[in-house]
Amino acid sequence: MAQNQPFVDIRHAQKSFGKVEVLKDISLTVERGQIVGIIGSSGSGKSTLLRAINDLDPLSGGEIWLDGVQVNKKLPHRQYEAHINALRQQVGMVFQHFNLFPHLSVRDNVTMAPMLLKNLSRAEANRLAEEQLDHVGMLERIEYYPSQLSGGQKQRVAIARALAMKPKLMLFDEATSALDPELVEEVNLVMKKLAEQHMTMIIVTHEMDFAASVCDRVLFMDKGVVVEEGPPQVIFKNPTQPRTREFLRKHIEGAS
Amino acid sequence: MDTELMLKVYPFFLQAAGLTIVLSVLTALLGLVCGALGAAARLSRFVILRFLGAAYVSVFRGTPALIQLFILYFGGPQIGIQLDAFQAGVIGLGVNAGAYMAETIRGAIIAVDRGQTEAARTLGLSRWQAMARVVLPQAARLMVRPLGVNLNMLIKATALVAAISVVELTYTAQRYIGSTYKPFEMFLLAGVLYMAIIYVTGRGVAWLDRRVRIH
Ligand SMILES: Nc1ncnc2c1ncn2[C@@H]1O[C@H](COP(=O)(O)OP(=O)(O)O)[C@@H](O)[C@H]1O
Ligand SMILES: [Mg+2]
């Protein structure tokens, strides 16, 4: 593998669901420590692209490389499963609807994967969970169950759960879209804190202000292609593509 | 109504009800095992197992349980299966109940939100770990009530083994009718005892359902 290969390297990603082509020849690189935002209207393929990175939605064509390892390489089933499971441990993912495990306490939501996959003892896992929950300001809710938490609190626990695996890449798929407006900020603050710690992140978002303030680069996607990408000040202030301008005009009108 | 007669024979009916309960318990246990295997087969990633699971469910739900019992008990010896009436009853009813339970269990498993599996897999859990740690504990809670319905049906279906002369509740009623010519009293007695068994079972299921419900 090339010495200077990007940390995340997506090459000619193509994805079809049946006859519908959802991703059309997308190439994208992310350097270590970079924060990349993806914006675009609903149905443009943002989630599919994000989910391809940890193989939740495997690509139909193209390659995805992560830290010098090809994610979607051809392997016999058993070997592929082992390869993917190992890889997913290094990639945290945060979903729009949190997907916390409702039958487990906050503590057990966070400790389950490290105990199962990294053979941590109960005591070690507890310490790890306390540390991660403290990081997202949820330590005092450690014995609660997910149903006893607000949306913002759930999402912060979901982030702690992902961070407990010590991932080297975090994927956020509209982490704040399902939240009441007054709960968005607490989650954004956690993400900003991660940004300050130089976590590599790919963030799908509808919040233009947030994208502008934390992202190093922003991609605008439409109908399965990346229409335009660049630093946030260019994308948001001086987009060159008519489709980008159209989207931003609508979006900012819609928001205000 | 001959209440005097009813009071005289009811100890024998109680004894028969005991056998109905034993039959029900064994049938339910066998049904759960067959149901779990059937559901696992139907959810397998191997097409041959999915086919076998689907065939099991449709054959046993698609024919009368009584015919299945008759094939096993009366037809069995012809193909080298020698069972006494009680064994044939438990196996026949258990395998039959398993076909219904397989659908119940499978339904509960697929009712668990896909996002749960995705979150577990995203953390690096294997298919099996995600199933065992995340999906099944939630599905188990969802299946208590519908399995309770299966159990209710199964208890009533134990009456069928009277047709192969297992001395349970229904057969006992028929036998006493033969000697007393009082079908109303005898069937009423059997009916009341069935109802008692089903009532207690139903309460037990409701209790379990409340206990395991997620907060
Ligand atoms: N599992 C799926 N099966 C079929 N079509 C899908 C599936 N997932 C997504 N799609 C389709 O792919 C397109 C892109 O979806 P998605 O990536 O979720 O868009 P976005 O996240 O930008 O809103 C949509 O048209 C959607 O309907
Ligand atoms: Mg989406």
Short mmCIF file of C-alpha atoms and ligand atoms in Angstrom, two decimals:
data_model
loop_
_atom_site.label_atom_id
_atom_site.label_comp_id
_atom_site.label_asym_id
_atom_site.label_seq_id
_atom_site.Cartn_x
_atom_site.Cartn_y
_atom_site.Cartn_z
CA MET A 1 0.00 0.00 0.00
CA ALA A 2 1.15 3.47 -0.78
CA GLN A 3 2.89 5.27 2.05
CA ASN A 4 0.90 8.42 1.47
CA GLN A 5 -2.49 6.88 0.86
CA PRO A 6 -5.23 8.94 2.48
CA PHE A 7 -6.67 7.72 5.78
CA VAL A 8 -10.09 7.16 4.25
CA ASP A 9 -9.95 6.58 0.53
CA ILE A 10 -13.16 6.03 -1.38
CA ARG A 11 -12.56 5.21 -5.02
CA HIS A 12 -15.30 5.21 -7.60
CA ALA A 13 -17.96 4.10 -5.15
CA GLN A 14 -21.06 2.88 -6.91
CA LYS A 15 -24.18 1.51 -5.30
CA SER A 16 -27.50 0.34 -6.67
CA PHE A 17 -30.57 -0.85 -4.82
CA GLY A 18 -32.15 -3.03 -7.48
CA LYS A 19 -32.30 -0.87 -10.59
CA VAL A 20 -31.92 2.41 -8.73
CA GLU A 21 -28.42 3.80 -8.77
CA VAL A 22 -27.98 5.59 -5.47
CA LEU A 23 -24.25 6.33 -5.58
CA LYS A 24 -22.69 7.16 -8.92
CA ASP A 25 -18.92 6.96 -9.11
CA ILE A 26 -18.09 8.82 -5.91
CA SER A 27 -14.48 9.38 -4.95
CA LEU A 28 -13.55 10.96 -1.66
CA THR A 29 -10.55 11.11 0.62
CA VAL A 30 -10.31 12.08 4.26
CA GLU A 31 -7.04 12.69 6.03
CA ARG A 32 -6.37 11.70 9.60
CA GLY A 33 -7.83 14.27 11.98
CA GLN A 34 -9.97 15.86 9.27
CA ILE A 35 -13.63 16.59 9.71
CA VAL A 36 -15.71 16.27 6.60
CA GLY A 37 -19.33 17.35 6.40
CA ILE A 38 -21.81 15.95 3.91
CA ILE A 39 -24.90 17.96 3.06
CA GLY A 40 -27.61 17.44 0.48
CA SER A 41 -31.31 16.91 0.20
CA SER A 42 -33.04 13.81 1.46
CA GLY A 43 -32.55 10.80 -0.79
CA SER A 44 -29.32 12.07 -2.31
CA GLY A 45 -27.33 9.10 -0.99
CA LYS A 46 -25.59 10.59 2.05
CA SER A 47 -26.52 7.78 4.42
CA THR A 48 -25.73 5.11 1.85
CA LEU A 49 -22.25 6.55 1.36
CA LEU A 50 -21.64 6.74 5.10
CA ARG A 51 -22.96 3.22 5.65
CA ALA A 52 -20.73 1.89 2.90
CA ILE A 53 -17.68 2.94 4.89
CA ASN A 54 -18.33 0.33 7.59
CA ASP A 55 -20.02 -2.01 5.15
CA LEU A 56 -23.55 -1.72 6.54
CA ASP A 57 -24.60 -1.09 2.95
CA PRO A 58 -21.91 -2.83 0.87
CA LEU A 59 -20.98 -1.09 -2.37
CA SER A 60 -21.94 -2.52 -5.75
CA GLY A 61 -18.71 -1.22 -7.26
CA GLY A 62 -15.57 0.67 -6.35
CA GLU A 63 -13.27 0.43 -3.36
CA ILE A 64 -13.16 1.77 0.16
CA TRP A 65 -9.85 1.89 1.98
CA LEU A 66 -9.41 2.71 5.63
CA ASP A 67 -5.94 3.30 7.04
CA GLY A 68 -4.33 1.21 4.31
CA VAL A 69 -6.81 -1.68 4.51
CA GLN A 70 -9.46 -2.29 1.89
CA VAL A 71 -12.83 -2.48 3.62
CA ASN A 72 -14.74 -4.21 0.85
CA LYS A 73 -12.16 -6.70 -0.34
CA LYS A 74 -13.24 -10.03 -1.75
CA LEU A 75 -12.89 -12.80 0.82
CA PRO A 76 -14.68 -16.07 1.55
CA HIS A 77 -17.67 -15.51 3.85
CA ARG A 78 -16.08 -16.50 7.16
CA GLN A 79 -12.89 -14.55 6.57
CA TYR A 80 -14.88 -11.57 5.35
CA GLU A 81 -16.98 -11.56 8.52
CA ALA A 82 -13.87 -11.66 10.71
CA HIS A 83 -12.26 -8.90 8.63
CA ILE A 84 -15.35 -6.68 8.80
CA ASN A 85 -15.93 -7.25 12.51
CA ALA A 86 -12.35 -6.27 13.26
CA LEU A 87 -12.65 -3.24 11.04
CA ARG A 88 -15.93 -2.07 12.50
CA GLN A 89 -14.37 -2.00 15.95
CA GLN A 90 -12.25 0.86 14.66
CA VAL A 91 -15.13 2.85 13.20
CA GLY A 92 -17.73 4.42 15.47
CA MET A 93 -21.15 5.16 14.08
CA VAL A 94 -23.90 7.37 15.44
CA PHE A 95 -27.41 7.06 14.06
CA GLN A 96 -30.23 9.51 13.74
CA HIS A 97 -32.46 7.38 15.98
CA PHE A 98 -29.71 6.58 18.53
CA ASN A 99 -30.34 2.83 18.46
CA LEU A 100 -29.44 2.40 22.10
CA PHE A 101 -30.12 -1.07 23.45
CA PRO A 102 -33.35 -0.60 25.42
CA HIS A 103 -32.94 -3.71 27.56
CA LEU A 104 -29.60 -2.56 28.92
CA SER A 105 -28.73 0.24 31.33
CA VAL A 106 -26.63 3.15 30.12
CA ARG A 107 -23.66 1.46 31.75
CA ASP A 108 -24.23 -1.83 29.98
CA ASN A 109 -24.88 -0.12 26.66
CA VAL A 110 -21.35 1.23 26.90
CA THR A 111 -19.58 -1.77 28.44
CA MET A 112 -21.06 -4.55 26.31
CA ALA A 113 -18.89 -4.25 23.22
CA PRO A 114 -15.56 -3.64 25.02
CA MET A 115 -16.20 -6.60 27.32
CA LEU A 116 -17.20 -8.91 24.49
CA LEU A 117 -14.68 -7.83 21.91
CA LYS A 118 -11.70 -6.59 23.86
CA ASN A 119 -11.99 -8.99 26.79
CA LEU A 120 -12.06 -6.21 29.34
CA SER A 121 -12.95 -7.29 32.86
CA ARG A 122 -16.14 -5.92 34.42
CA ALA A 123 -14.04 -3.51 36.51
CA GLU A 124 -12.01 -2.28 33.55
CA ALA A 125 -15.13 -1.89 31.43
CA ASN A 126 -16.86 0.03 34.22
CA ARG A 127 -13.95 2.41 34.48
CA LEU A 128 -13.99 2.88 30.71
CA ALA A 129 -17.73 3.50 30.69
CA GLU A 130 -17.49 6.03 33.50
CA GLU A 131 -14.72 7.85 31.69
CA GLN A 132 -16.63 7.95 28.39
CA LEU A 133 -19.92 8.92 29.99
CA ASP A 134 -18.21 11.67 31.90
CA HIS A 135 -16.79 12.89 28.61
CA VAL A 136 -20.31 13.36 27.22
CA GLY A 137 -21.74 14.63 30.51
CA MET A 138 -23.85 11.55 31.19
CA LEU A 139 -22.03 10.01 34.13
CA GLU A 140 -24.81 10.77 36.61
CA ARG A 141 -27.26 8.82 34.44
CA ILE A 142 -25.14 5.68 34.31
CA GLU A 143 -27.74 3.46 36.01
CA TYR A 144 -30.67 4.74 33.93
CA TYR A 145 -32.32 2.88 31.10
CA PRO A 146 -32.59 4.45 27.64
CA SER A 147 -36.35 4.99 27.96
CA GLN A 148 -35.68 7.26 30.94
CA LEU A 149 -33.53 9.64 28.90
CA SER A 150 -34.30 12.58 26.64
CA GLY A 151 -33.30 12.38 22.98
CA GLY A 152 -30.23 14.52 23.52
CA GLN A 153 -29.15 12.36 26.43
CA LYS A 154 -29.70 9.20 24.41
CA GLN A 155 -27.56 10.52 21.62
CA ARG A 156 -24.78 11.46 24.02
CA VAL A 157 -24.85 7.94 25.44
CA ALA A 158 -24.76 6.55 21.90
CA ILE A 159 -21.65 8.63 21.25
CA ALA A 160 -20.05 7.36 24.48
CA ARG A 161 -20.90 3.80 23.46
CA ALA A 162 -19.12 4.30 20.15
CA LEU A 163 -16.13 6.03 21.75
CA ALA A 164 -15.67 3.24 24.27
CA MET A 165 -14.36 1.09 21.41
CA LYS A 166 -11.63 3.73 20.87
CA PRO A 167 -12.44 4.16 17.19
CA LYS A 168 -10.10 5.96 14.84
CA LEU A 169 -12.95 7.23 12.71
CA MET A 170 -16.41 8.44 13.71
CA LEU A 171 -19.38 8.51 11.36
CA PHE A 172 -22.39 10.64 12.23
CA ASP A 173 -25.61 10.18 10.26
CA GLU A 174 -27.81 13.15 11.08
CA ALA A 175 -27.10 12.76 14.76
CA THR A 176 -29.32 15.69 15.70
CA SER A 177 -32.13 15.41 13.14
CA ALA A 178 -34.47 13.51 15.43
CA LEU A 179 -33.98 15.87 18.36
CA ASP A 180 -36.18 18.67 19.63
CA PRO A 181 -34.47 21.95 18.75
CA GLU A 182 -33.54 22.74 22.35
CA LEU A 183 -31.66 19.43 22.65
CA VAL A 184 -29.51 19.85 19.55
CA GLU A 185 -26.90 22.02 21.18
CA GLU A 186 -25.84 19.54 23.88
CA VAL A 187 -25.06 16.96 21.19
CA ASN A 188 -23.30 19.50 19.01
CA LEU A 189 -21.13 20.46 21.95
CA VAL A 190 -20.01 16.86 22.38
CA MET A 191 -19.16 16.65 18.70
CA LYS A 192 -17.23 19.92 18.89
CA LYS A 193 -15.27 18.58 21.81
CA LEU A 194 -14.36 15.53 19.71
CA ALA A 195 -13.30 17.86 16.92
CA GLU A 196 -10.97 19.69 19.30
CA GLN A 197 -9.40 16.34 20.16
CA HIS A 198 -8.72 15.80 16.45
CA MET A 199 -11.01 12.83 16.01
CA THR A 200 -11.41 12.02 12.33
CA MET A 201 -15.08 12.46 11.55
CA ILE A 202 -17.49 12.27 8.65
CA ILE A 203 -20.66 14.10 9.52
CA VAL A 204 -23.88 13.96 7.55
CA THR A 205 -25.92 16.93 8.69
CA HIS A 206 -28.75 19.31 7.91
CA GLU A 207 -27.33 21.97 10.14
CA MET A 208 -25.41 24.36 7.94
CA ASP A 209 -24.16 26.51 10.81
CA PHE A 210 -22.79 23.52 12.62
CA ALA A 211 -21.12 22.19 9.48
CA ALA A 212 -19.60 25.60 8.83
CA SER A 213 -18.21 25.82 12.34
CA VAL A 214 -16.63 22.36 12.75
CA CYS A 215 -15.88 20.97 9.31
CA ASP A 216 -12.61 21.32 7.47
CA ARG A 217 -14.34 20.38 4.25
CA VAL A 218 -17.92 20.16 3.12
CA LEU A 219 -19.38 18.02 0.33
CA PHE A 220 -22.67 18.76 -1.32
CA MET A 221 -24.34 15.64 -2.69
CA ASP A 222 -27.25 15.45 -5.06
CA LYS A 223 -28.78 12.40 -6.71
CA GLY A 224 -25.85 10.13 -5.93
CA VAL A 225 -23.03 12.41 -7.01
CA VAL A 226 -20.79 14.86 -5.20
CA VAL A 227 -21.74 18.10 -6.91
CA GLU A 228 -19.26 20.30 -5.16
CA GLU A 229 -16.76 20.13 -2.34
CA GLY A 230 -14.50 22.58 -0.60
CA PRO A 231 -13.83 24.46 2.61
CA PRO A 232 -17.04 25.54 4.36
CA GLN A 233 -16.48 29.24 3.71
CA VAL A 234 -16.42 28.50 -0.05
CA ILE A 235 -19.33 26.05 -0.09
CA PHE A 236 -21.58 28.21 2.06
CA LYS A 237 -20.48 31.67 0.89
CA ASN A 238 -19.33 31.21 -2.69
CA PRO A 239 -20.60 27.96 -4.17
CA THR A 240 -19.78 27.63 -7.86
CA GLN A 241 -22.44 25.09 -8.84
CA PRO A 242 -26.02 26.23 -9.51
CA ARG A 243 -27.38 23.12 -7.76
CA THR A 244 -25.45 23.96 -4.60
CA ARG A 245 -26.76 27.50 -4.63
CA GLU A 246 -30.28 26.26 -5.18
CA PHE A 247 -30.01 23.82 -2.27
CA LEU A 248 -28.55 26.39 0.10
CA ARG A 249 -31.09 29.02 -0.87
CA LYS A 250 -33.96 26.62 -0.20
CA HIS A 251 -32.42 25.28 2.91
CA ILE A 252 -31.69 28.59 4.49
CA GLU A 253 -35.13 29.90 3.53
CA GLY A 254 -36.68 26.74 4.88
CA ALA A 255 -34.82 27.06 8.14
CA SER A 256 -35.63 30.69 8.79
CA MET B 1 -78.16 -32.08 36.74
CA ASP B 2 -76.75 -34.93 38.76
CA THR B 3 -74.44 -33.07 41.14
CA GLU B 4 -74.16 -36.05 43.43
CA LEU B 5 -72.64 -38.08 40.63
CA MET B 6 -70.32 -35.22 39.75
CA LEU B 7 -69.06 -35.03 43.33
CA LYS B 8 -68.52 -38.75 43.35
CA VAL B 9 -66.43 -38.95 40.18
CA TYR B 10 -64.53 -35.69 40.35
CA PRO B 11 -61.45 -37.13 42.12
CA PHE B 12 -60.91 -39.32 39.08
CA PHE B 13 -61.24 -36.30 36.85
CA LEU B 14 -58.70 -34.46 38.94
CA GLN B 15 -56.29 -37.29 38.42
CA ALA B 16 -56.94 -37.17 34.69
CA ALA B 17 -56.42 -33.41 34.75
CA GLY B 18 -53.02 -34.14 36.24
CA LEU B 19 -52.16 -36.17 33.18
CA THR B 20 -53.46 -33.38 30.94
CA ILE B 21 -51.10 -31.01 32.75
CA VAL B 22 -48.15 -33.39 32.35
CA LEU B 23 -48.99 -33.77 28.67
CA SER B 24 -49.24 -30.02 28.28
CA VAL B 25 -45.92 -29.36 29.96
CA LEU B 26 -44.05 -31.97 27.93
CA THR B 27 -45.73 -30.88 24.73
CA ALA B 28 -44.90 -27.24 25.45
CA LEU B 29 -41.24 -28.06 26.11
CA LEU B 30 -40.91 -30.12 22.95
CA GLY B 31 -42.83 -27.42 21.09
CA LEU B 32 -40.41 -24.74 22.28
CA VAL B 33 -37.41 -26.77 21.15
CA CYS B 34 -38.96 -27.48 17.73
CA GLY B 35 -40.14 -23.87 17.51
CA ALA B 36 -36.71 -22.46 18.25
CA LEU B 37 -35.11 -24.76 15.70
CA GLY B 38 -37.80 -23.97 13.15
CA ALA B 39 -37.40 -20.24 13.64
CA ALA B 40 -33.61 -20.49 13.43
CA ALA B 41 -33.94 -22.45 10.20
CA ARG B 42 -36.36 -19.96 8.71
CA LEU B 43 -33.99 -17.08 9.55
CA SER B 44 -30.84 -18.87 8.42
CA ARG B 45 -28.65 -17.48 5.67
CA PHE B 46 -28.62 -20.91 4.03
CA VAL B 47 -31.39 -21.38 1.54
CA ILE B 48 -31.69 -25.11 2.22
CA LEU B 49 -32.35 -24.50 5.93
CA ARG B 50 -34.84 -21.77 5.10
CA PHE B 51 -36.60 -24.20 2.81
CA LEU B 52 -36.68 -26.96 5.45
CA GLY B 53 -37.99 -24.54 8.06
CA ALA B 54 -40.72 -23.27 5.77
CA ALA B 55 -41.67 -26.84 4.82
CA TYR B 56 -41.92 -27.85 8.47
CA VAL B 57 -44.17 -24.93 9.29
CA SER B 58 -46.46 -25.32 6.33
CA VAL B 59 -46.84 -29.11 6.58
CA PHE B 60 -47.66 -29.12 10.29
CA ARG B 61 -49.88 -26.06 10.19
CA GLY B 62 -51.48 -27.19 6.95
CA THR B 63 -52.87 -30.51 8.16
CA PRO B 64 -55.11 -31.39 11.12
CA ALA B 65 -53.20 -32.27 14.28
CA LEU B 66 -55.48 -35.28 14.63
CA ILE B 67 -54.31 -36.68 11.29
CA GLN B 68 -50.70 -36.10 12.34
CA LEU B 69 -51.35 -38.02 15.56
CA PHE B 70 -53.03 -40.87 13.67
CA ILE B 71 -50.19 -41.11 11.17
CA LEU B 72 -47.66 -41.27 14.00
CA TYR B 73 -49.55 -43.66 16.27
CA PHE B 74 -51.42 -45.94 13.87
CA GLY B 75 -49.18 -45.51 10.82
CA GLY B 76 -45.88 -45.40 12.71
CA PRO B 77 -45.48 -49.17 13.19
CA GLN B 78 -45.71 -49.66 9.42
CA ILE B 79 -42.53 -47.62 8.98
CA GLY B 80 -40.81 -48.96 12.09
CA ILE B 81 -41.86 -46.34 14.64
CA GLN B 82 -43.21 -48.08 17.74
CA LEU B 83 -44.59 -45.65 20.30
CA ASP B 84 -47.07 -46.09 23.10
CA ALA B 85 -50.07 -43.78 23.08
CA PHE B 86 -48.60 -41.32 25.58
CA GLN B 87 -45.29 -41.01 23.72
CA ALA B 88 -47.08 -40.61 20.41
CA GLY B 89 -49.29 -37.95 21.98
CA VAL B 90 -46.40 -35.90 23.33
CA ILE B 91 -44.31 -36.17 20.19
CA GLY B 92 -47.20 -35.62 17.79
CA LEU B 93 -48.60 -32.62 19.64
CA GLY B 94 -45.16 -31.21 20.46
CA VAL B 95 -43.97 -31.24 16.88
CA ASN B 96 -47.28 -29.76 15.80
CA ALA B 97 -47.13 -26.99 18.43
CA GLY B 98 -43.53 -26.32 17.39
CA ALA B 99 -44.69 -25.29 13.93
CA TYR B 100 -46.88 -22.59 15.43
CA MET B 101 -44.25 -21.55 17.94
CA ALA B 102 -41.64 -21.30 15.18
CA GLU B 103 -43.75 -18.59 13.56
CA THR B 104 -44.26 -16.84 16.89
CA ILE B 105 -40.55 -16.85 17.67
CA ARG B 106 -39.58 -15.76 14.19
CA GLY B 107 -42.18 -12.97 14.31
CA ALA B 108 -40.77 -11.67 17.59
CA ILE B 109 -37.22 -11.74 16.24
CA ILE B 110 -38.06 -9.81 13.11
CA ALA B 111 -40.14 -7.35 15.12
CA VAL B 112 -36.97 -6.11 16.83
CA ASP B 113 -35.91 -2.90 15.10
CA ARG B 114 -33.27 -3.41 12.41
CA GLY B 115 -31.40 -0.49 13.90
CA GLN B 116 -30.63 -2.65 16.93
CA THR B 117 -28.73 -5.18 14.84
CA GLU B 118 -27.05 -2.39 12.92
CA ALA B 119 -25.88 -0.67 16.09
CA ALA B 120 -24.52 -3.95 17.44
CA ARG B 121 -22.77 -4.87 14.18
CA THR B 122 -21.35 -1.36 13.92
CA LEU B 123 -19.63 -1.86 17.27
CA GLY B 124 -17.98 -4.97 15.83
CA LEU B 125 -20.25 -7.71 17.19
CA SER B 126 -20.58 -10.77 14.98
CA ARG B 127 -23.93 -11.85 13.59
CA TRP B 128 -24.28 -14.37 16.37
CA GLN B 129 -23.19 -11.98 19.14
CA ALA B 130 -25.65 -9.37 17.92
CA MET B 131 -28.39 -11.99 17.91
CA ALA B 132 -27.54 -13.36 21.36
CA ARG B 133 -26.83 -10.09 23.15
CA VAL B 134 -29.11 -7.59 21.49
CA VAL B 135 -31.89 -9.12 19.41
CA LEU B 136 -32.89 -12.23 21.37
CA PRO B 137 -33.18 -10.52 24.77
CA GLN B 138 -35.60 -8.06 23.21
CA ALA B 139 -37.41 -10.66 21.11
CA ALA B 140 -37.84 -12.89 24.17
CA ARG B 141 -39.88 -10.17 25.81
CA LEU B 142 -41.98 -9.71 22.70
CA MET B 143 -42.75 -13.41 22.40
CA VAL B 144 -44.12 -14.00 25.89
CA ARG B 145 -47.69 -13.05 25.04
CA PRO B 146 -47.97 -14.75 21.65
CA LEU B 147 -46.32 -17.88 23.04
CA GLY B 148 -48.98 -17.71 25.73
CA VAL B 149 -51.58 -17.92 22.97
CA ASN B 150 -49.76 -20.93 21.52
CA LEU B 151 -49.76 -22.50 24.98
CA ASN B 152 -53.49 -21.94 25.35
CA MET B 153 -54.14 -23.67 22.02
CA LEU B 154 -51.77 -26.48 22.92
CA ILE B 155 -53.50 -27.23 26.22
CA LYS B 156 -56.82 -27.53 24.43
CA ALA B 157 -55.22 -29.63 21.70
CA THR B 158 -54.19 -32.24 24.28
CA ALA B 159 -57.85 -33.33 24.18
CA LEU B 160 -57.03 -34.87 20.79
CA VAL B 161 -54.97 -37.65 22.35
CA ALA B 162 -58.20 -39.08 23.75
CA ALA B 163 -58.59 -40.39 20.21
CA ILE B 164 -55.55 -42.62 20.71
CA SER B 165 -56.72 -43.69 24.17
CA VAL B 166 -54.45 -41.67 26.45
CA VAL B 167 -56.33 -41.49 29.74
CA GLU B 168 -56.36 -37.72 30.08
CA LEU B 169 -59.30 -35.47 30.83
CA THR B 170 -61.36 -35.86 27.67
CA TYR B 171 -60.85 -39.62 27.48
CA THR B 172 -61.81 -39.94 31.13
CA ALA B 173 -65.02 -38.02 30.52
CA GLN B 174 -65.87 -40.31 27.62
CA ARG B 175 -65.19 -43.36 29.73
CA TYR B 176 -67.50 -42.22 32.53
CA ILE B 177 -70.20 -41.39 30.01
CA GLY B 178 -69.99 -45.02 28.89
CA SER B 179 -70.87 -46.20 32.39
CA THR B 180 -73.15 -43.37 33.63
CA TYR B 181 -74.91 -42.13 30.45
CA LYS B 182 -74.57 -38.58 31.74
CA PRO B 183 -72.67 -36.75 28.97
CA PHE B 184 -73.76 -33.29 30.15
CA GLU B 185 -72.32 -33.69 33.64
CA MET B 186 -69.19 -35.49 32.53
CA PHE B 187 -68.24 -33.05 29.77
CA LEU B 188 -69.12 -30.13 32.01
CA LEU B 189 -66.74 -31.42 34.64
CA ALA B 190 -63.98 -31.85 32.06
CA GLY B 191 -64.68 -28.40 30.65
CA VAL B 192 -64.45 -26.73 34.07
CA LEU B 193 -61.11 -28.41 34.73
CA TYR B 194 -59.74 -27.36 31.31
CA MET B 195 -60.81 -23.86 32.07
CA ALA B 196 -59.08 -23.89 35.43
CA ILE B 197 -55.84 -25.07 33.84
CA ILE B 198 -56.06 -22.44 31.13
CA TYR B 199 -56.96 -19.69 33.56
CA VAL B 200 -53.96 -20.39 35.78
CA THR B 201 -51.67 -20.64 32.76
CA GLY B 202 -53.00 -17.37 31.40
CA ARG B 203 -52.34 -15.62 34.70
CA GLY B 204 -48.84 -17.04 34.72
CA VAL B 205 -48.17 -15.74 31.21
CA ALA B 206 -49.52 -12.29 32.11
CA TRP B 207 -47.31 -12.22 35.19
CA LEU B 208 -44.24 -13.21 33.19
CA ASP B 209 -45.06 -10.62 30.55
CA ARG B 210 -45.23 -7.87 33.16
CA ARG B 211 -42.02 -9.01 34.76
CA VAL B 212 -39.88 -9.05 31.64
CA ARG B 213 -41.27 -5.88 30.09
CA ILE B 214 -38.60 -3.29 29.36
CA HIS B 215 -38.90 -0.37 31.72
N1 LIG C 1 -32.18 -0.50 1.74
C1 LIG C 1 -32.61 0.21 0.68
N2 LIG C 1 -33.33 -0.37 -0.30
C2 LIG C 1 -33.77 0.33 -1.36
N3 LIG C 1 -33.53 1.64 -1.54
C3 LIG C 1 -32.82 2.27 -0.61
C4 LIG C 1 -32.33 1.60 0.55
N4 LIG C 1 -31.66 2.50 1.30
C5 LIG C 1 -31.73 3.67 0.64
N5 LIG C 1 -32.42 3.54 -0.50
C6 LIG C 1 -32.67 4.61 -1.48
O1 LIG C 1 -31.45 5.18 -1.81
C7 LIG C 1 -31.59 6.58 -1.98
C8 LIG C 1 -30.59 7.28 -1.11
O2 LIG C 1 -30.92 7.05 0.24
P1 LIG C 1 -30.07 7.63 1.43
O3 LIG C 1 -28.65 7.26 1.25
O4 LIG C 1 -30.74 7.18 2.67
O5 LIG C 1 -30.24 9.19 1.23
P2 LIG C 1 -30.02 10.37 2.25
O6 LIG C 1 -29.32 9.82 3.45
O7 LIG C 1 -29.19 11.35 1.50
O8 LIG C 1 -31.35 10.92 2.57
C9 LIG C 1 -33.02 6.92 -1.66
O9 LIG C 1 -33.71 7.06 -2.88
C10 LIG C 1 -33.50 5.72 -0.90
O10 LIG C 1 -34.86 5.53 -1.13
MG MG C 2 -30.03 9.74 5.41
#
